[in-house]
PDB file of C-alpha atoms and ligand atoms in Angstrom:
ATOM      1  CA  MET A   1     -11.869  28.567  -4.859  1.00 81.00           C
ATOM      2  CA  ARG A   2      -9.032  26.069  -4.510  1.00 90.00           C
ATOM      3  CA  ASP A   3     -10.019  24.978  -0.979  1.00 93.00           C
ATOM      4  CA  ASP A   4      -6.364  25.139   0.024  1.00 89.00           C
ATOM      5  CA  LEU A   5      -7.067  25.139   3.769  1.00 89.00           C
ATOM      6  CA  LEU A   6      -9.500  22.267   3.586  1.00 93.00           C
ATOM      7  CA  ARG A   7      -7.071  20.262   1.464  1.00 93.00           C
ATOM      8  CA  SER A   8      -4.197  20.819   3.862  1.00 89.00           C
ATOM      9  CA  ALA A   9      -6.432  19.849   6.822  1.00 90.00           C
ATOM     10  CA  CYS A  10      -7.217  16.633   4.934  1.00 94.00           C
ATOM     11  CA  PHE A  11      -3.520  15.859   4.270  1.00 93.00           C
ATOM     12  CA  ALA A  12      -2.591  16.615   7.894  1.00 89.00           C
ATOM     13  CA  ALA A  13      -5.345  14.294   9.139  1.00 92.00           C
ATOM     14  CA  LEU A  14      -4.049  11.547   6.819  1.00 94.00           C
ATOM     15  CA  ASP A  15      -0.493  12.101   8.113  1.00 91.00           C
ATOM     16  CA  ARG A  16      -1.739  11.479  11.641  1.00 88.00           C
ATOM     17  CA  LEU A  17      -3.712   8.397  10.632  1.00 92.00           C
ATOM     18  CA  ARG A  18      -0.699   6.938   8.806  1.00 90.00           C
ATOM     19  CA  ALA A  19       1.466   7.496  11.883  1.00 83.00           C
ATOM     20  CA  ARG A  20      -1.082   5.531  13.869  1.00 84.00           C
ATOM     21  CA  PHE A  21      -2.205   2.807  11.436  1.00 87.00           C
ATOM     22  CA  GLY A  22       0.595   2.552   8.853  1.00 86.00           C
ATOM     23  CA  GLU A  23       0.456   2.996   5.077  1.00 87.00           C
ATOM     24  CA  GLU A  24      -2.781   1.105   4.651  1.00 91.00           C
ATOM     25  CA  LEU A  25      -5.793   2.510   6.509  1.00 94.00           C
ATOM     26  CA  PRO A  26      -8.801   0.494   7.700  1.00 94.00           C
ATOM     27  CA  TYR A  27     -11.888   2.260   6.349  1.00 96.00           C
ATOM     28  CA  ALA A  28     -14.212   1.680   9.308  1.00 95.00           C
ATOM     29  CA  GLU A  29     -11.791   2.635  12.049  1.00 94.00           C
ATOM     30  CA  ALA A  30      -9.615   5.298  10.414  1.00 95.00           C
ATOM     31  CA  LEU A  31     -11.427   6.860   7.462  1.00 97.00           C
ATOM     32  CA  ALA A  32     -15.141   6.634   8.151  1.00 96.00           C
ATOM     33  CA  PRO A  33     -15.014   9.244  10.967  1.00 95.00           C
ATOM     34  CA  GLY A  34     -13.670  11.814   8.463  1.00 96.00           C
ATOM     35  CA  PHE A  35     -11.595  14.868   9.472  1.00 94.00           C
ATOM     36  CA  GLN A  36     -12.382  18.144  11.187  1.00 91.00           C
ATOM     37  CA  PHE A  37     -12.392  21.356   9.217  1.00 91.00           C
ATOM     38  CA  ASP A  38     -13.771  24.695  10.338  1.00 88.00           C
ATOM     39  CA  GLY A  39     -15.822  23.057  13.071  1.00 88.00           C
ATOM     40  CA  ARG A  40     -17.396  20.460  10.820  1.00 92.00           C
ATOM     41  CA  ARG A  41     -16.804  16.836  10.034  1.00 95.00           C
ATOM     42  CA  VAL A  42     -15.706  16.244   6.449  1.00 97.00           C
ATOM     43  CA  PRO A  43     -15.616  12.748   4.874  1.00 97.00           C
ATOM     44  CA  PHE A  44     -12.356  11.710   3.160  1.00 98.00           C
ATOM     45  CA  LEU A  45     -13.858   9.842   0.246  1.00 97.00           C
ATOM     46  CA  ASN A  46     -16.962   8.401  -1.313  1.00 95.00           C
ATOM     47  CA  TYR A  47     -16.203   4.737  -1.932  1.00 90.00           C
ATOM     48  CA  GLN A  48     -19.393   4.208  -3.893  1.00 89.00           C
ATOM     49  CA  LYS A  49     -18.723   6.915  -6.444  1.00 88.00           C
ATOM     50  CA  GLY A  50     -14.952   7.032  -6.771  1.00 92.00           C
ATOM     51  CA  ILE A  51     -14.753  10.751  -7.471  1.00 95.00           C
ATOM     52  CA  TYR A  52     -15.501  12.853  -4.408  1.00 97.00           C
ATOM     53  CA  ARG A  53     -16.028  16.547  -3.774  1.00 97.00           C
ATOM     54  CA  ALA A  54     -16.913  17.477  -0.179  1.00 97.00           C
ATOM     55  CA  ALA A  55     -20.042  19.475   0.602  1.00 95.00           C
ATOM     56  CA  ALA A  56     -17.857  21.776   2.745  1.00 95.00           C
ATOM     57  CA  GLN A  57     -15.824  22.843  -0.314  1.00 96.00           C
ATOM     58  CA  THR A  58     -16.368  26.157  -2.079  1.00 95.00           C
ATOM     59  CA  GLY A  59     -14.200  25.290  -5.087  1.00 96.00           C
ATOM     60  CA  PRO A  60     -15.271  23.041  -7.974  1.00 97.00           C
ATOM     61  CA  ALA A  61     -12.479  20.429  -7.903  1.00 97.00           C
ATOM     62  CA  ALA A  62     -12.560  16.932  -6.374  1.00 98.00           C
ATOM     63  CA  LEU A  63     -10.907  16.381  -2.985  1.00 98.00           C
ATOM     64  CA  SER A  64     -10.228  12.694  -3.550  1.00 98.00           C
ATOM     65  CA  ILE A  65     -10.593   9.841  -5.978  1.00 96.00           C
ATOM     66  CA  ASN A  66     -10.500   6.151  -5.169  1.00 94.00           C
ATOM     67  CA  THR A  67     -10.295   2.707  -6.681  1.00 88.00           C
ATOM     68  CA  SER A  68     -12.070  -0.326  -5.270  1.00 74.00           C
ATOM     69  CA  ALA A  69     -10.417  -3.625  -4.347  1.00 65.00           C
ATOM     70  CA  ASN A  70     -11.746  -5.219  -7.527  1.00 63.00           C
ATOM     71  CA  SER A  71     -10.676  -2.518  -9.969  1.00 63.00           C
ATOM     72  CA  PRO A  72      -7.058  -3.416 -10.640  1.00 50.00           C
ATOM     73  CA  TYR A  73      -4.854  -0.326 -10.772  1.00 51.00           C
ATOM     74  CA  ASP A  74      -2.074  -2.404 -12.367  1.00 52.00           C
ATOM     75  CA  ASP A  75      -3.175  -1.549 -15.883  1.00 54.00           C
ATOM     76  CA  ALA A  76      -3.554   1.993 -14.641  1.00 73.00           C
ATOM     77  CA  ALA A  77       0.099   2.605 -13.770  1.00 74.00           C
ATOM     78  CA  THR A  78       1.732   3.767 -17.002  1.00 77.00           C
ATOM     79  CA  GLU A  79       5.050   5.506 -17.629  1.00 76.00           C
ATOM     80  CA  ALA A  80       3.287   8.853 -17.916  1.00 79.00           C
ATOM     81  CA  GLY A  81       1.125   8.597 -14.806  1.00 84.00           C
ATOM     82  CA  LEU A  82      -1.777   6.772 -13.218  1.00 88.00           C
ATOM     83  CA  VAL A  83      -4.770   6.488 -15.511  1.00 90.00           C
ATOM     84  CA  TYR A  84      -8.125   7.254 -13.911  1.00 92.00           C
ATOM     85  CA  ALA A  85     -11.350   6.806 -15.871  1.00 91.00           C
ATOM     86  CA  TYR A  86     -14.317   9.168 -15.870  1.00 92.00           C
ATOM     87  CA  ARG A  87     -17.559   7.918 -14.398  1.00 91.00           C
ATOM     88  CA  ALA A  88     -20.197   6.616 -16.764  1.00 89.00           C
ATOM     89  CA  GLY A  89     -22.554   9.194 -18.224  1.00 90.00           C
ATOM     90  CA  SER A  90     -21.966  12.668 -19.556  1.00 93.00           C
ATOM     91  CA  ILE A  91     -18.473  14.141 -19.408  1.00 92.00           C
ATOM     92  CA  ASP A  92     -20.141  17.118 -17.713  1.00 92.00           C
ATOM     93  CA  GLN A  93     -21.944  15.050 -15.116  1.00 94.00           C
ATOM     94  CA  ALA A  94     -21.210  16.401 -11.584  1.00 95.00           C
ATOM     95  CA  ASP A  95     -18.462  13.918 -10.616  1.00 95.00           C
ATOM     96  CA  ASN A  96     -16.703  14.143 -13.961  1.00 96.00           C
ATOM     97  CA  ARG A  97     -16.899  17.921 -13.709  1.00 97.00           C
ATOM     98  CA  ALA A  98     -15.190  17.760 -10.286  1.00 97.00           C
ATOM     99  CA  LEU A  99     -12.473  15.477 -11.680  1.00 97.00           C
ATOM    100  CA  ARG A 100     -11.861  17.705 -14.689  1.00 97.00           C
ATOM    101  CA  ALA A 101     -11.882  20.831 -12.518  1.00 97.00           C
ATOM    102  CA  ALA A 102      -8.935  19.314 -10.616  1.00 96.00           C
ATOM    103  CA  PHE A 103      -7.029  19.550 -13.881  1.00 96.00           C
ATOM    104  CA  ASP A 104      -8.174  23.101 -14.659  1.00 94.00           C
ATOM    105  CA  THR A 105      -7.344  24.419 -11.187  1.00 93.00           C
ATOM    106  CA  ALA A 106      -4.212  22.257 -10.664  1.00 92.00           C
ATOM    107  CA  VAL A 107      -5.121  21.519  -7.035  1.00 94.00           C
ATOM    108  CA  PRO A 108      -3.624  18.646  -5.006  1.00 94.00           C
ATOM    109  CA  LEU A 109      -5.916  15.748  -4.182  1.00 96.00           C
ATOM    110  CA  VAL A 110      -5.805  12.319  -2.539  1.00 97.00           C
ATOM    111  CA  TYR A 111      -5.821   9.068  -4.501  1.00 95.00           C
ATOM    112  CA  PHE A 112      -7.150   6.276  -2.263  1.00 95.00           C
ATOM    113  CA  VAL A 113      -6.113   2.893  -3.656  1.00 91.00           C
ATOM    114  CA  SER A 114      -7.748  -0.223  -2.264  1.00 90.00           C
ATOM    115  CA  HIS A 115      -5.872  -3.520  -2.384  1.00 87.00           C
ATOM    116  CA  ARG A 116      -8.406  -5.469  -0.362  1.00 88.00           C
ATOM    117  CA  PRO A 117     -11.959  -4.799   0.782  1.00 91.00           C
ATOM    118  CA  GLY A 118     -12.198  -2.334   3.647  1.00 93.00           C
ATOM    119  CA  TRP A 119      -8.637  -0.983   3.380  1.00 93.00           C
ATOM    120  CA  TYR A 120      -7.229   2.043   1.552  1.00 94.00           C
ATOM    121  CA  GLN A 121      -3.713   3.266   0.857  1.00 94.00           C
ATOM    122  CA  PRO A 122      -3.781   7.064   0.434  1.00 95.00           C
ATOM    123  CA  GLU A 123      -1.410   8.660  -2.094  1.00 93.00           C
ATOM    124  CA  TYR A 124      -1.100  12.437  -1.697  1.00 93.00           C
ATOM    125  CA  PRO A 125      -0.561  15.046  -2.893  1.00 93.00           C
ATOM    126  CA  CYS A 126      -1.611  13.868  -6.346  1.00 94.00           C
ATOM    127  CA  TYR A 127      -2.342  16.091  -9.323  1.00 94.00           C
ATOM    128  CA  VAL A 128      -4.411  15.630 -12.453  1.00 95.00           C
ATOM    129  CA  ILE A 129      -1.814  16.392 -15.118  1.00 94.00           C
ATOM    130  CA  GLU A 130      -3.794  15.535 -18.236  1.00 94.00           C
ATOM    131  CA  ASP A 131      -7.464  15.496 -19.160  1.00 95.00           C
ATOM    132  CA  ASP A 132      -8.632  13.509 -22.172  1.00 94.00           C
ATOM    133  CA  PRO A 133     -12.408  13.898 -22.652  1.00 94.00           C
ATOM    134  CA  HIS A 134     -12.344  11.769 -25.830  1.00 94.00           C
ATOM    135  CA  ALA A 135     -10.773   8.781 -24.095  1.00 92.00           C
ATOM    136  CA  ARG A 136     -12.822   9.725 -20.991  1.00 93.00           C
ATOM    137  CA  ARG A 137      -9.879   9.574 -18.648  1.00 93.00           C
ATOM    138  CA  VAL A 138      -7.378  11.692 -16.762  1.00 94.00           C
ATOM    139  CA  LEU A 139      -3.750  11.118 -15.900  1.00 93.00           C
ATOM    140  CA  VAL A 140      -2.740  11.484 -12.245  1.00 93.00           C
ATOM    141  CA  ALA A 141       0.795  12.154 -10.933  1.00 91.00           C
ATOM    142  CA  ARG A 142       2.230  12.010  -7.440  1.00 88.00           C
ATOM    143  CA  GLY A 143       3.706  15.318  -6.182  1.00 87.00           C
ATOM    144  CA  THR A 144       5.630  16.085  -3.015  1.00 77.00           C
ATOM    145  CA  ILE A 145       5.179  18.362  -0.032  1.00 73.00           C
ATOM    146  CA  ARG A 146       7.656  21.219  -0.176  1.00 72.00           C
ATOM    147  CA  LEU A 147       7.930  23.814   2.607  1.00 67.00           C
ATOM    148  CA  LEU A 148       4.690  22.318   3.914  1.00 68.00           C
ATOM    149  CA  GLU A 149       2.954  23.065   0.600  1.00 73.00           C
ATOM    150  CA  PRO A 150       1.888  20.376  -1.864  1.00 78.00           C
ATOM    151  CA  TYR A 151       4.051  20.755  -4.913  1.00 77.00           C
ATOM    152  CA  LEU A 152       4.297  19.285  -8.396  1.00 83.00           C
ATOM    153  CA  SER A 153       7.708  19.663  -9.994  1.00 81.00           C
ATOM    154  CA  ASP A 154       8.105  20.968 -13.569  1.00 81.00           C
ATOM    155  CA  ASP A 155      11.189  18.813 -13.982  1.00 80.00           C
ATOM    156  CA  PRO A 156      10.379  15.625 -15.944  1.00 78.00           C
ATOM    157  CA  LEU A 157      13.079  13.756 -14.018  1.00 76.00           C
ATOM    158  CA  ASP A 158      11.567  14.684 -10.649  1.00 78.00           C
ATOM    159  CA  ARG A 159       8.170  13.723 -11.952  1.00 81.00           C
ATOM    160  CA  ALA A 160       9.371  10.356 -13.220  1.00 78.00           C
ATOM    161  CA  TYR A 161      11.061   9.687  -9.882  1.00 76.00           C
ATOM    162  CA  ALA A 162       7.947  10.554  -7.865  1.00 81.00           C
ATOM    163  CA  LEU A 163       5.851   8.369 -10.144  1.00 81.00           C
ATOM    164  CA  ARG A 164       8.232   5.425  -9.868  1.00 78.00           C
ATOM    165  CA  GLU A 165       8.109   5.742  -6.095  1.00 80.00           C
ATOM    166  CA  ALA A 166       4.329   5.824  -6.127  1.00 82.00           C
ATOM    167  CA  ARG A 167       4.255   2.709  -8.330  1.00 79.00           C
ATOM    168  CA  VAL A 168       6.588   0.819  -6.010  1.00 79.00           C
ATOM    169  CA  ARG A 169       4.453   1.778  -3.011  1.00 81.00           C
ATOM    170  CA  LEU A 170       1.275   0.695  -4.763  1.00 83.00           C
ATOM    171  CA  HIS A 171       2.881  -2.558  -5.872  1.00 82.00           C
ATOM    172  CA  GLN A 172       3.980  -3.291  -2.295  1.00 84.00           C
ATOM    173  CA  GLY A 173       0.550  -2.387  -1.021  1.00 87.00           C
ATOM    174  CA  ARG A 174      -1.113  -4.770  -3.448  1.00 87.00           C
ATOM    175  CA  PHE A 175       1.260  -7.605  -2.507  1.00 91.00           C
ATOM    176  CA  ARG A 176       0.508  -7.012   1.157  1.00 92.00           C
ATOM    177  CA  GLY A 177      -3.215  -6.971   0.426  1.00 91.00           C
ATOM    178  CA  LEU A 178      -2.894 -10.391  -1.234  1.00 92.00           C
ATOM    179  CA  VAL A 179      -0.638 -12.089   1.285  1.00 95.00           C
ATOM    180  CA  LEU A 180      -1.740 -10.896   4.742  1.00 95.00           C
ATOM    181  CA  PRO A 181      -5.398 -11.966   4.519  1.00 94.00           C
ATOM    182  CA  ALA A 182      -4.305 -15.471   3.418  1.00 96.00           C
ATOM    183  CA  TYR A 183      -2.520 -15.790   6.775  1.00 96.00           C
ATOM    184  CA  ARG A 184      -5.425 -14.142   8.567  1.00 95.00           C
ATOM    185  CA  ASP A 185      -3.134 -11.234   9.451  1.00 94.00           C
ATOM    186  CA  ARG A 186      -0.637 -13.242  11.467  1.00 96.00           C
ATOM    187  CA  CYS A 187       3.123 -13.782  11.346  1.00 97.00           C
ATOM    188  CA  ALA A 188       3.633 -17.245   9.804  1.00 98.00           C
ATOM    189  CA  ILE A 189       6.467 -17.935  12.253  1.00 97.00           C
ATOM    190  CA  CYS A 190       5.462 -16.468  15.626  1.00 95.00           C
ATOM    191  CA  SER A 191       1.733 -15.924  14.893  1.00 95.00           C
ATOM    192  CA  LEU A 192       1.874 -12.290  16.061  1.00 95.00           C
ATOM    193  CA  ARG A 193      -1.381 -10.666  15.094  1.00 94.00           C
ATOM    194  CA  GLU A 194      -0.830  -6.915  14.830  1.00 91.00           C
ATOM    195  CA  SER A 195      -1.232  -5.671  11.287  1.00 86.00           C
ATOM    196  CA  ARG A 196       0.943  -2.589  11.924  1.00 87.00           C
ATOM    197  CA  LEU A 197       3.867  -4.942  12.601  1.00 92.00           C
ATOM    198  CA  LEU A 198       3.202  -7.290   9.687  1.00 94.00           C
ATOM    199  CA  ASP A 199       4.739  -7.318   6.206  1.00 93.00           C
ATOM    200  CA  ALA A 200       4.363  -9.392   3.084  1.00 94.00           C
ATOM    201  CA  ALA A 201       7.870 -10.848   2.674  1.00 95.00           C
ATOM    202  CA  HIS A 202       9.074 -11.925  -0.780  1.00 93.00           C
ATOM    203  CA  ILE A 203      10.553 -15.424  -1.035  1.00 94.00           C
ATOM    204  CA  THR A 204      12.315 -14.595  -4.311  1.00 90.00           C
ATOM    205  CA  ALA A 205      13.303 -10.908  -4.054  1.00 82.00           C
ATOM    206  CA  ASP A 206      11.100  -8.680  -6.213  1.00 73.00           C
ATOM    207  CA  ALA A 207      14.133  -7.377  -8.091  1.00 68.00           C
ATOM    208  CA  ASP A 208      15.062 -10.933  -9.204  1.00 71.00           C
ATOM    209  CA  PRO A 209      13.505 -12.798 -12.120  1.00 71.00           C
ATOM    210  CA  GLY A 210      10.625 -14.855 -10.739  1.00 69.00           C
ATOM    211  CA  GLY A 211      10.176 -12.361  -7.915  1.00 69.00           C
ATOM    212  CA  ALA A 212       6.657 -11.511  -8.945  1.00 78.00           C
ATOM    213  CA  ALA A 213       4.161 -10.045  -6.496  1.00 78.00           C
ATOM    214  CA  GLU A 214       2.008 -13.163  -6.523  1.00 89.00           C
ATOM    215  CA  ILE A 215       0.653 -14.781  -3.435  1.00 93.00           C
ATOM    216  CA  ARG A 216       2.805 -17.938  -3.768  1.00 95.00           C
ATOM    217  CA  ASN A 217       5.948 -15.802  -3.670  1.00 95.00           C
ATOM    218  CA  GLY A 218       4.926 -14.302  -0.337  1.00 96.00           C
ATOM    219  CA  VAL A 219       4.836 -15.088   3.369  1.00 97.00           C
ATOM    220  CA  SER A 220       3.226 -12.960   6.051  1.00 97.00           C
ATOM    221  CA  LEU A 221       5.932 -12.110   8.616  1.00 97.00           C
ATOM    222  CA  CYS A 222       6.269  -9.706  11.535  1.00 96.00           C
ATOM    223  CA  SER A 223       8.915  -6.970  11.197  1.00 94.00           C
ATOM    224  CA  ILE A 224      11.530  -8.919  13.156  1.00 93.00           C
ATOM    225  CA  HIS A 225      11.037 -12.179  11.286  1.00 95.00           C
ATOM    226  CA  HIS A 226      10.901 -10.328   7.957  1.00 94.00           C
ATOM    227  CA  ARG A 227      14.234  -8.619   8.659  1.00 91.00           C
ATOM    228  CA  ALA A 228      15.721 -11.882   9.887  1.00 92.00           C
ATOM    229  CA  TYR A 229      14.442 -13.724   6.791  1.00 94.00           C
ATOM    230  CA  ASP A 230      15.828 -11.110   4.393  1.00 90.00           C
ATOM    231  CA  ASN A 231      19.202 -11.378   6.123  1.00 88.00           C
ATOM    232  CA  ASP A 232      19.322 -15.195   6.196  1.00 90.00           C
ATOM    233  CA  LEU A 233      19.170 -15.289   9.986  1.00 91.00           C
ATOM    234  CA  VAL A 234      15.943 -17.255   9.739  1.00 95.00           C
ATOM    235  CA  ALA A 235      14.938 -19.583   6.887  1.00 96.00           C
ATOM    236  CA  ILE A 236      11.954 -21.651   5.822  1.00 97.00           C
ATOM    237  CA  ASP A 237      12.718 -24.968   4.123  1.00 97.00           C
ATOM    238  CA  PRO A 238      10.574 -26.508   1.336  1.00 97.00           C
ATOM    239  CA  ASP A 239       8.720 -28.559   3.983  1.00 97.00           C
ATOM    240  CA  TYR A 240       7.702 -25.316   5.650  1.00 97.00           C
ATOM    241  CA  ARG A 241       9.979 -25.767   8.669  1.00 97.00           C
ATOM    242  CA  VAL A 242      11.750 -22.895  10.358  1.00 97.00           C
ATOM    243  CA  HIS A 243      15.538 -22.827  10.614  1.00 96.00           C
ATOM    244  CA  ILE A 244      17.476 -20.403  12.769  1.00 94.00           C
ATOM    245  CA  ALA A 245      21.007 -19.457  11.704  1.00 92.00           C
ATOM    246  CA  PRO A 246      23.596 -21.487  13.682  1.00 89.00           C
ATOM    247  CA  ARG A 247      25.227 -18.226  14.671  1.00 85.00           C
ATOM    248  CA  LEU A 248      22.062 -17.181  16.528  1.00 84.00           C
ATOM    249  CA  LEU A 249      21.469 -20.624  18.029  1.00 83.00           C
ATOM    250  CA  GLU A 250      24.906 -20.609  19.619  1.00 82.00           C
ATOM    251  CA  ASP A 251      24.494 -17.093  20.949  1.00 80.00           C
ATOM    252  CA  GLU A 252      23.111 -16.226  24.344  1.00 78.00           C
ATOM    253  CA  ASP A 253      21.830 -12.718  24.491  1.00 78.00           C
ATOM    254  CA  GLY A 254      18.745 -12.244  26.584  1.00 81.00           C
ATOM    255  CA  PRO A 255      15.077 -13.215  26.416  1.00 82.00           C
ATOM    256  CA  MET A 256      14.300 -11.929  22.890  1.00 80.00           C
ATOM    257  CA  LEU A 257      16.928 -14.136  21.289  1.00 82.00           C
ATOM    258  CA  GLU A 258      15.858 -17.111  23.438  1.00 84.00           C
ATOM    259  CA  LEU A 259      12.340 -16.620  22.132  1.00 85.00           C
ATOM    260  CA  LEU A 260      13.549 -16.484  18.525  1.00 84.00           C
ATOM    261  CA  LYS A 261      15.411 -19.771  19.016  1.00 86.00           C
ATOM    262  CA  THR A 262      12.278 -21.604  20.164  1.00 89.00           C
ATOM    263  CA  PHE A 263      10.892 -21.554  16.594  1.00 94.00           C
ATOM    264  CA  GLN A 264      13.719 -23.776  15.331  1.00 93.00           C
ATOM    265  CA  GLY A 265      12.245 -26.830  13.547  1.00 95.00           C
ATOM    266  CA  GLN A 266       8.670 -25.638  13.968  1.00 96.00           C
ATOM    267  CA  ARG A 267       6.278 -25.598  10.986  1.00 96.00           C
ATOM    268  CA  ILE A 268       5.059 -22.226   9.823  1.00 97.00           C
ATOM    269  CA  ILE A 269       1.398 -21.283   9.819  1.00 96.00           C
ATOM    270  CA  LEU A 270       0.046 -21.955   6.327  1.00 97.00           C
ATOM    271  CA  PRO A 271      -2.882 -20.469   4.440  1.00 96.00           C
ATOM    272  CA  THR A 272      -5.856 -22.825   4.359  1.00 93.00           C
ATOM    273  CA  ARG A 273      -6.087 -22.447   0.588  1.00 93.00           C
ATOM    274  CA  VAL A 274      -3.482 -24.756  -0.937  1.00 93.00           C
ATOM    275  CA  ASN A 275      -2.838 -22.501  -3.927  1.00 93.00           C
ATOM    276  CA  ALA A 276      -2.090 -19.598  -1.578  1.00 95.00           C
ATOM    277  CA  ARG A 277       0.742 -21.475   0.154  1.00 96.00           C
ATOM    278  CA  PRO A 278       4.387 -20.584  -0.471  1.00 96.00           C
ATOM    279  CA  ASP A 279       5.806 -22.134  -3.619  1.00 95.00           C
ATOM    280  CA  ARG A 280       8.099 -25.045  -2.611  1.00 96.00           C
ATOM    281  CA  GLU A 281      10.482 -24.487  -5.505  1.00 94.00           C
ATOM    282  CA  ARG A 282      11.034 -20.899  -4.548  1.00 94.00           C
ATOM    283  CA  LEU A 283      11.472 -21.919  -0.899  1.00 96.00           C
ATOM    284  CA  ALA A 284      14.039 -24.547  -1.940  1.00 96.00           C
ATOM    285  CA  ALA A 285      16.068 -22.056  -3.974  1.00 93.00           C
ATOM    286  CA  ARG A 286      15.964 -19.587  -1.150  1.00 93.00           C
ATOM    287  CA  PHE A 287      16.831 -22.246   1.441  1.00 95.00           C
ATOM    288  CA  GLU A 288      19.945 -23.189  -0.506  1.00 93.00           C
ATOM    289  CA  ARG A 289      21.209 -19.665  -0.131  1.00 89.00           C
ATOM    290  CA  PHE A 290      20.639 -19.855   3.645  1.00 92.00           C
ATOM    291  CA  SER A 291      22.402 -23.226   3.922  1.00 92.00           C
ATOM    292  CA  ALA A 292      25.370 -21.914   1.979  1.00 87.00           C
ATOM    293  CA  ALA A 293      25.713 -18.863   4.224  1.00 76.00           C
TER     294      ALA A 293
HETATM  295 ZN1  LIG B   1       7.107 -13.132  13.822  1.00 63.11          ZN
END
C-alpha cells in the first residue's frame, strides 16, 4: 500500500540521472523516458498537473509533486517547511486525495522544482509533514536516506538542518536557472558550453550584504574559472576585462596554465540583454579585492 519498492526504484533512477546530468535534470532527455519498475515504464512526474500518482502504484499516495518555472517557490520556503498548495477544486478531488494520502501514510516522495522551462531539480526523499485542508495546502520537509531507507528524523534540530540545506540547494538552483540561460549556457571567460561543468558564480558572495541571487550579481563560469574567480586567481574588472593573477602569469606549468593565461585582457562574453549584465559597481568592489591581493 505504500509502494515502497516503486518509490525506491524511482529514487535510485534519480540518483543515476543526477550522476550523469548534475543536480538539475533536462526534462526531455533525462525525465521524459521515465524509470523501469517491474518490467514497465513509469513516468517520474506530471508537469501539467503538479501532483502525480503513477498508474503502476497500488497505494493511494502521490509519487511526486512539482512546481513550474513560473510558480516561484521562494514564498513557499518557510521556517517550518516548503508550502505546497492543493489543486483547484474539491479537497477530495483525485490529485488532492493523492497529496493528502502522502501525509496519512507518511511515505517519501519527490519534489521536482523547476527554475527554468524544461529543467527540474529533484528533492528527495521529501515528506508531507502537515496537511491543512482549510488553507488548502500541505507542508513538505526534506528527509535523508539512512541505511538505504528514506528517513525523516523526529529531532527538530535534524529537521531544521535538512530544511536549511534544501533551501540553500533550491536557492542555488534558482540562481543558476537565472544566470546560465542569459549566457546561453557558456562560460563567460572561455566560452565552454557544457552545462554539467557550468556554475552561476556570485560577484558579491551570497553570505555578504548585497549578495542577492539576482541576475546582475551573477556570471556564468565553468568549474575551473569559478574556482579561480572565488580564489582571486582570475578577476573581471568593471569594463568586463579578464585579469589573471600575476602569480599565475609568471608561472610556467604546462598547457592548462598556458591556456588560462591567454584570457588575460580579453573581454568576457556578455548577455545580450543589458539589464542581465554583471553590475559594474559590484564588479568594481570585487576587483579592488583582487588588486589588493
Ligand atoms: Zn571557463
